[in-house]
Each structure stands twice: as C-alpha cells, then as structure tokens.
C-alpha cells in the first residue's frame, strides 16, 4: 500500500460506513482546469496583475476601489467569466459522492461555478463568495441580466464597463468583494450543518480569507478533518488535532486515488471523457452562445453530410450510366426520399439531445 493509500484508508472506511463528506473548497481545486489560483507565488492571479496598474493586488476585488475604478475588475472578468473552463476530476469526484448519497454540502470560495457544471445540485452548494450568476447596480441595486452585462462588457463606447440603465451607476456581478458581507445563505446553512460535519475535506485553499477560513477550525472533535493542498495551511500547520489527515498532494491526484479506492474510478474517467465533448478545452460555453454555436455546428455538419451524399449520388449515377443502367433501376427516387427523411429525423434527434444536455447543465 502506498503512502497516499494509507492516508486515504480512514476516509474510504468512513465513507463506506455511510458517513458524509463536506467540502471546503478554494481556488486550488480549479487550477487543473487552467484557472490560476490567487496566492501561489509565481502563477497566482495576484502575482500577475501588474498590467492592471493596481495600488495593491487585492484592489481588483475591493468594493471601495471598484466604486472609483471598475476597469481592472472588468479586464479580469473577461478572463474569469464562467463558461471558458471545464470541471476537473476533483469536481467530478464531488458529483459522484453526491450521486451515491455520500455528500452533505460543498462550501466553496470559488466563483467559477465548476461544481455546478460538474453536475452538483444547487441545494448542496454554498457559494460563500457569490458568483457571476446575477448582477446588480452598486448604487440603486437594480438587477441587470447576464446578456446585457456581457453586451456592456464588449461595448467600446462604454469602455467595457456595465452601467445601470436607470441611474448610470456601475453594475457588478454578485461576487463578494473585500468590504462586502457574505450571502445570508452562507451563515444560515452553516448554522444548520456545523454539528453534522462528519468528514471535512478542505481542499485547494490558503485559508486566509475570513469568515470562510474559520470554518474548519470551528469544527467539533468528532469531525474527521482532511487537508488536501500543496502546502500546510490554517490550523493544520501546527498539527493541532491528532486525528487530522494532511495530504500535501495535487487535488487531481487525490481525486484519482480516492475514486479508485471507492470503486468509482471508471465512472470518474467516463465523466471526464464526456466532459471533453461537452465543454471542449478552453472554449466559451455560456448558455446563450452554446445554443447558437451548436445550431451553427449542426448546420455545418448537415451541410457536409448532405454534400457527401450528393457527391455519392452523382458518382453512383455516373457509374450506372457508364454500365448502361438507367437511374431508375439503379437508384430510385423512393430510396432517395427515404434517405432524406431519415437524415432529417436524425438531425432533429441530435439537435434535441444536445439542447437537452445543455438544459440539464444549466437548469
Ligand atoms: P489561494 O490562491 O489563496 O490559495 C490556493 C491554495 O491552493 C494555495 O495554498 C495553493 O498552494 C493550493 N493549490 C493550488 N493548486 C493546487 C492543486 N492543484 N492541488 C492542491 N493544492 C493547490 O485561493 P483561495 O484560498 O481560494 O476571493 O482564496 C480565497 C479567496 O481569496 C478567493 O475566494 C478570492 C481571493 O481574494 C474572491 O474572489 C472574492
């Protein structure tokens, strides 16, 4: 048994006994998807914001700074806007635990919505730092829908900054900025869950931003606490609790190994495989564009398919003429009509399947 397997064994045993997992996620679970975390020294977002000319790195998410100058946030938002990245193995592990009724809750600091895209249901997710799902004017609080927000973000006459159509105040996605309170649901849900946490998986977070960072430390002694991170963080650093399990590994490796030991590895790999055809790699898949893109793709595919069949028919007609058969005897119209009908039905079916797939992802 490898060192990692030895560390994972108590977690596997607890899950197999019916104990439920609560996740405490940070940006490190999404680096495998290609999204930088915030504080890693060279690759983290805050180390790479020089081009935004900020007085201090975290100003990009600071509400007072945003009120004066929203441009740096919107420059970054272009990169971070959900839809560009596919979930990782770690995200799919959470979904598999949900499906086998081994999940209590997912507390996440991430605004990338990858837990949702992996298929974790709304009720299980607490987005502690909000998300891009809704947007409001910071002055009059009027809501702006996502489509209008994106139009404004791409409008050069507005310098890419969404402004309220009522009062001209700046509009901001409902991401929790420094200087703002966390969503009410965070506190209510924690109140409900805190005594029920059996297995706490704290993953990919530096545990530096409060109040989220205080959750693992506030757990009672009966919770099995596990840290999966590249470095020791929070009160895991001082070996505070003997029962803690500290796994200083990549989140993806952890997801592979734990899923293997739970007998879920094939399902995990199948989800990752499906994810490739669903999301592609590094391609925008926001709900609005996806439907259009898929319609367009289907049109191109249908055109190519039809062109090939027409070419085949021409070739076949030429051949039959060459050997002296009439078109009617070799390739009659009824057959042609049936083929066209079957093709139209297949096309419609493929379109409906794709649209259902999107609906399942986003509803
Ligand atoms: P940080 O960037 O502060 O911490 C990420 C942690 O994940 C670091 O300890 C990394 O070493 C570790 N890590 C990175 N990649 C990993 C991998 N593949 N496997 C294992 N560990 C890995 O990110 P958060 O703790 O999420 O706020 O940051 C908290 C908040 O600070 C964010 O929610 C954000 C930011 O300001 C808002 O967006 C409002």
XYZ file of C-alpha atoms and ligand atoms in Angstrom:
402
model
C 0.000 0.000 0.000
C 1.402 3.425 -0.994
C 1.780 6.287 1.495
C -1.154 8.058 -0.141
C -3.365 4.959 0.032
C -2.521 4.596 3.737
C -3.599 8.199 4.326
C -6.804 7.745 2.371
C -7.855 4.474 4.029
C -9.612 6.042 7.055
C -11.543 8.348 4.703
C -12.592 5.418 2.498
C -13.624 3.377 5.556
C -15.687 6.261 6.927
C -17.455 6.822 3.592
C -18.122 3.097 3.247
C -19.694 3.146 6.709
C -22.175 5.774 5.452
C -20.502 8.943 6.792
C -20.975 12.025 4.646
C -18.389 14.390 3.227
C -18.476 18.178 3.484
C -16.128 20.050 1.153
C -14.413 23.369 1.893
C -13.078 24.382 -1.493
C -10.673 27.027 -2.721
C -9.065 28.056 -5.988
C -6.550 25.157 -5.927
C -9.265 22.678 -6.971
C -9.673 24.562 -10.261
C -6.029 25.056 -11.258
C -6.289 21.689 -13.048
C -8.924 23.322 -15.289
C -6.442 26.051 -16.247
C -7.764 28.773 -13.900
C -4.970 30.361 -11.844
C -5.383 30.448 -8.074
C -4.898 33.753 -6.235
C -1.859 33.453 -3.997
C 0.589 30.924 -5.481
C 3.842 32.914 -5.685
C 4.509 32.852 -9.457
C 1.390 31.527 -11.120
C -1.278 33.080 -8.853
C -3.551 35.843 -10.091
C -2.307 38.407 -7.588
C 1.298 37.958 -8.757
C 0.244 38.626 -12.348
C -1.815 41.765 -12.153
C 0.941 44.272 -12.982
C -0.740 45.178 -16.276
C -3.809 46.387 -14.368
C -1.833 49.109 -12.524
C -3.369 48.407 -9.142
C -2.276 50.095 -5.900
C -2.310 46.604 -4.289
C -3.216 43.265 -5.872
C -6.416 42.589 -3.941
C -7.801 46.001 -5.028
C -9.209 44.238 -8.070
C -11.803 42.677 -5.729
C -12.139 45.656 -3.359
C -15.521 47.402 -3.282
C -14.134 50.882 -2.453
C -11.643 50.626 -5.289
C -14.339 49.327 -7.677
C -16.555 52.331 -6.887
C -13.762 54.597 -8.182
C -12.344 52.424 -10.931
C -14.147 49.275 -12.122
C -11.917 48.879 -15.198
C -9.342 46.460 -13.672
C -12.111 44.150 -12.434
C -13.788 44.074 -15.845
C -10.465 43.417 -17.583
C -10.017 40.404 -15.324
C -13.695 39.382 -15.562
C -13.251 38.844 -19.286
C -10.801 36.053 -18.374
C -12.675 34.630 -15.399
C -16.226 34.718 -16.759
C -17.738 31.223 -16.394
C -18.070 29.125 -19.488
C -14.454 29.075 -20.552
C -13.303 26.145 -18.459
C -14.367 22.537 -17.903
C -14.647 20.914 -14.442
C -11.710 18.860 -13.126
C -11.564 15.318 -11.747
C -11.886 16.806 -8.289
C -15.196 18.458 -9.260
C -16.468 15.199 -10.732
C -15.470 13.331 -7.571
C -17.845 15.630 -5.660
C -20.625 14.813 -8.128
C -20.027 11.062 -7.731
C -20.176 11.360 -3.942
C -23.453 13.268 -4.310
C -24.848 10.531 -6.555
C -24.080 7.796 -4.036
C -25.538 9.865 -1.181
C -22.164 10.481 0.489
C -22.284 14.286 0.269
C -23.503 16.657 2.969
C -22.520 20.033 1.486
C -19.985 21.905 -0.641
C -18.805 25.211 0.804
C -16.857 26.899 -1.954
C -14.953 30.166 -2.193
C -14.766 29.786 -5.947
C -16.699 31.959 -8.371
C -16.011 29.736 -11.387
C -19.232 27.669 -10.934
C -17.365 24.463 -11.873
C -19.085 22.492 -9.089
C -22.407 23.279 -10.814
C -21.078 22.461 -14.257
C -19.896 19.087 -12.949
C -23.498 18.309 -12.012
C -23.548 19.051 -8.279
C -27.066 20.210 -7.430
C -27.916 23.677 -6.123
C -29.023 22.505 -2.669
C -25.610 21.043 -1.977
C -23.634 24.143 -2.961
C -22.935 27.187 -0.816
C -21.100 29.806 -2.864
C -19.586 31.715 0.017
C -18.051 34.403 -2.192
C -21.030 34.656 -4.525
C -20.874 34.071 -8.255
C -21.362 35.578 -11.681
C -24.925 34.214 -11.802
C -26.601 37.607 -11.120
C -25.576 41.280 -11.308
C -26.703 44.469 -9.576
C -26.088 48.198 -9.780
C -23.891 49.209 -6.831
C -25.886 52.477 -6.455
C -29.604 51.716 -6.884
C -29.300 47.876 -6.705
C -31.344 47.333 -9.849
C -30.631 43.922 -11.371
C -29.041 43.576 -14.815
C -29.384 40.317 -16.721
C -26.291 38.444 -17.862
C -26.866 39.066 -21.522
C -26.993 42.854 -21.071
C -23.968 42.742 -18.773
C -21.960 40.916 -21.411
C -23.109 43.334 -24.109
C -21.868 46.226 -21.972
C -18.585 44.398 -21.298
C -17.988 44.300 -25.054
C -19.216 47.819 -25.763
C -16.261 50.061 -26.565
C -18.339 53.229 -26.176
C -18.752 52.210 -22.530
C -15.067 51.267 -22.223
C -16.294 47.759 -21.410
C -17.866 48.840 -18.109
C -21.508 47.868 -17.469
C -23.608 50.772 -16.188
C -27.104 50.829 -14.800
C -29.809 51.710 -17.290
C -31.742 53.572 -14.567
C -29.162 55.587 -12.616
C -25.918 55.124 -14.594
C -24.191 53.628 -11.526
C -21.644 50.859 -12.087
C -23.038 47.332 -12.260
C -21.179 44.454 -10.587
C -21.714 40.681 -10.626
C -22.805 39.356 -7.212
C -19.279 38.277 -6.319
C -18.415 39.133 -2.724
C -15.724 41.826 -2.788
C -13.463 42.762 0.104
C -15.553 45.197 2.147
C -18.844 43.398 1.467
C -20.803 40.880 3.535
C -21.177 37.208 2.631
C -24.544 35.938 1.348
C -27.110 35.160 4.057
C -27.277 31.546 2.888
C -23.648 31.016 3.935
C -24.480 31.739 7.582
C -27.866 30.002 7.604
C -26.574 26.825 6.011
C -23.514 26.700 8.254
C -25.750 27.088 11.278
C -27.677 24.047 10.094
C -24.650 21.955 9.075
C -21.889 22.730 11.560
C -22.767 19.992 14.057
C -23.349 17.389 11.329
C -19.982 17.526 9.587
C -18.527 14.011 9.725
C -15.757 14.158 7.143
C -14.399 17.631 6.303
C -12.348 17.792 3.096
C -10.549 21.135 2.979
C -9.058 21.471 -0.485
C -7.005 23.917 -2.547
C -7.293 26.900 -0.239
C -4.774 29.049 1.619
C -7.418 29.577 4.367
C -6.573 33.264 4.525
C -9.920 34.910 3.794
C -12.401 35.162 6.665
C -15.015 34.192 7.710
C -14.674 31.180 5.374
C -11.202 30.392 6.737
C -12.609 29.949 10.227
C -14.988 27.099 9.337
C -12.606 24.102 9.549
C -11.152 25.334 12.841
C -14.627 25.677 14.337
C -15.498 22.013 13.789
C -16.032 19.803 16.796
C -13.688 16.916 17.691
C -15.959 14.268 16.181
C -15.332 15.572 12.644
C -12.570 13.874 10.692
C -10.640 16.764 9.146
C -8.640 16.270 5.959
C -6.451 18.839 4.178
C -5.643 18.348 0.503
C -3.323 21.157 -0.517
C 0.143 21.840 -1.866
C 1.135 23.338 1.485
C 0.009 23.224 5.117
C -2.453 25.999 5.900
C -4.612 27.323 8.740
C -4.554 25.318 11.954
C -3.458 22.222 10.025
C 0.028 23.797 10.152
C 0.616 23.246 13.846
C -0.636 19.645 13.980
C -3.390 20.958 16.206
C -5.513 17.794 16.065
C -4.048 14.288 16.176
C -6.843 12.839 14.046
C -6.239 15.303 11.147
C -5.144 13.836 7.833
C -2.823 16.110 5.879
C -2.305 15.257 2.217
C 0.190 17.547 0.534
C -0.634 16.485 -2.999
C -2.292 17.761 -6.119
C -6.115 17.763 -5.900
C -6.360 15.839 -9.164
C -4.134 13.027 -7.900
C -6.222 12.885 -4.740
C -9.440 12.613 -6.783
C -7.982 9.794 -8.888
C -6.759 7.827 -5.897
C -9.838 8.281 -3.707
C -12.190 7.401 -6.559
C -10.139 4.222 -7.235
C -10.340 3.152 -3.611
C -14.098 3.787 -3.558
C -14.582 1.767 -6.752
C -15.618 4.908 -8.642
C -12.604 5.352 -10.912
C -14.252 4.133 -14.129
C -17.224 6.408 -13.540
C -14.889 9.326 -12.876
C -12.936 8.732 -16.076
C -16.208 8.385 -18.031
C -17.409 11.754 -16.703
C -14.099 13.389 -17.627
C -14.315 11.852 -21.101
C -17.905 13.101 -21.567
C -16.802 16.484 -20.299
C -14.307 16.792 -23.169
C -17.023 16.539 -25.800
C -19.407 18.681 -23.764
C -17.081 21.559 -22.953
C -14.113 21.202 -25.305
C -10.999 22.822 -23.957
C -10.710 26.497 -23.174
C -13.782 27.345 -25.263
C -16.581 29.654 -24.160
C -19.782 27.768 -23.434
C -22.033 30.359 -21.857
C -25.694 29.328 -22.134
C -26.527 31.943 -24.784
C -23.616 31.168 -27.075
C -23.843 27.406 -26.681
C -27.248 27.083 -28.279
C -26.184 29.307 -31.187
C -22.852 27.535 -31.539
C -24.455 24.128 -31.552
C -27.090 25.203 -34.076
C -24.279 26.530 -36.262
C -22.191 23.374 -35.815
C -25.163 21.180 -36.677
C -25.800 23.245 -39.788
C -22.178 22.841 -40.917
C -22.225 19.107 -40.153
C -25.533 18.663 -42.002
C -24.201 20.609 -44.970
C -21.048 18.477 -45.153
C -23.102 15.305 -44.770
C -25.557 16.368 -47.487
C -22.705 17.394 -49.769
C -21.102 13.971 -49.322
C -24.380 12.184 -50.087
C -24.943 14.374 -53.157
C -21.385 13.591 -54.296
C -22.074 9.874 -53.694
C -25.290 10.080 -55.729
C -23.510 11.854 -58.601
C -20.728 9.272 -58.514
C -23.232 6.397 -58.425
C -25.316 7.876 -61.268
C -22.193 8.310 -63.387
C -21.161 4.727 -62.675
C -24.621 3.291 -63.511
C -24.799 5.330 -66.697
C -21.383 4.027 -67.664
C -22.502 0.398 -67.336
C -25.754 1.109 -69.185
C -28.348 1.042 -66.370
C -30.998 3.745 -66.067
C -31.024 5.877 -62.918
C -34.445 4.496 -62.112
C -33.404 0.871 -61.900
C -30.186 1.502 -60.020
C -31.091 4.271 -57.641
C -34.746 5.047 -57.487
C -36.333 8.209 -56.130
C -38.159 6.439 -53.317
C -34.837 5.336 -51.859
C -33.585 8.915 -52.142
C -36.656 10.258 -50.368
C -36.330 7.710 -47.567
C -32.699 8.620 -47.077
C -33.531 12.329 -46.921
C -36.322 11.644 -44.391
C -34.049 9.524 -42.176
C -31.385 12.206 -42.394
C -33.805 14.945 -41.320
C -35.051 12.804 -38.415
C -31.501 12.014 -37.252
C -30.614 15.695 -37.462
C -33.623 16.728 -35.378
C -32.893 13.984 -32.800
C -29.234 15.069 -32.461
C -30.330 18.674 -32.020
C -32.874 17.802 -29.319
C -30.300 15.656 -27.475
C -27.760 18.495 -27.500
C -30.305 21.039 -26.308
C -31.454 18.687 -23.524
C -27.834 18.222 -22.490
C -27.417 21.995 -22.226
C -30.665 22.402 -20.354
C -29.555 19.749 -17.848
C -26.290 21.568 -17.353
C -27.760 24.973 -16.762
C -31.121 24.465 -15.104
P -5.484 30.960 -2.749
O -4.835 31.283 -4.054
O -5.287 31.920 -1.645
O -4.959 29.524 -2.240
C -4.930 28.421 -3.107
C -4.220 27.276 -2.382
O -4.339 26.121 -3.200
C -2.747 27.504 -2.146
O -2.424 27.110 -0.808
C -2.052 26.594 -3.171
O -0.816 26.077 -2.710
C -3.058 25.491 -3.324
N -3.079 24.829 -4.637
C -3.016 25.403 -5.852
N -3.137 24.494 -6.825
C -3.321 23.288 -6.209
C -3.526 21.952 -6.668
N -3.594 21.661 -7.965
N -3.649 20.963 -5.750
C -3.579 21.245 -4.414
N -3.395 22.488 -3.925
C -3.273 23.505 -4.804
O -7.023 30.699 -3.060
P -8.253 30.699 -2.029
O -7.857 30.175 -0.705
O -9.381 30.072 -2.732
O -11.892 35.965 -3.173
O -8.539 32.268 -1.903
C -9.600 32.731 -1.089
C -10.221 33.976 -1.664
O -9.229 34.960 -1.906
C -10.874 33.780 -3.008
O -12.194 33.290 -2.920
C -10.829 35.134 -3.633
C -9.500 35.647 -3.135
O -9.420 37.005 -2.919
C -12.783 36.435 -4.088
O -12.768 36.158 -5.255
C -13.820 37.334 -3.556
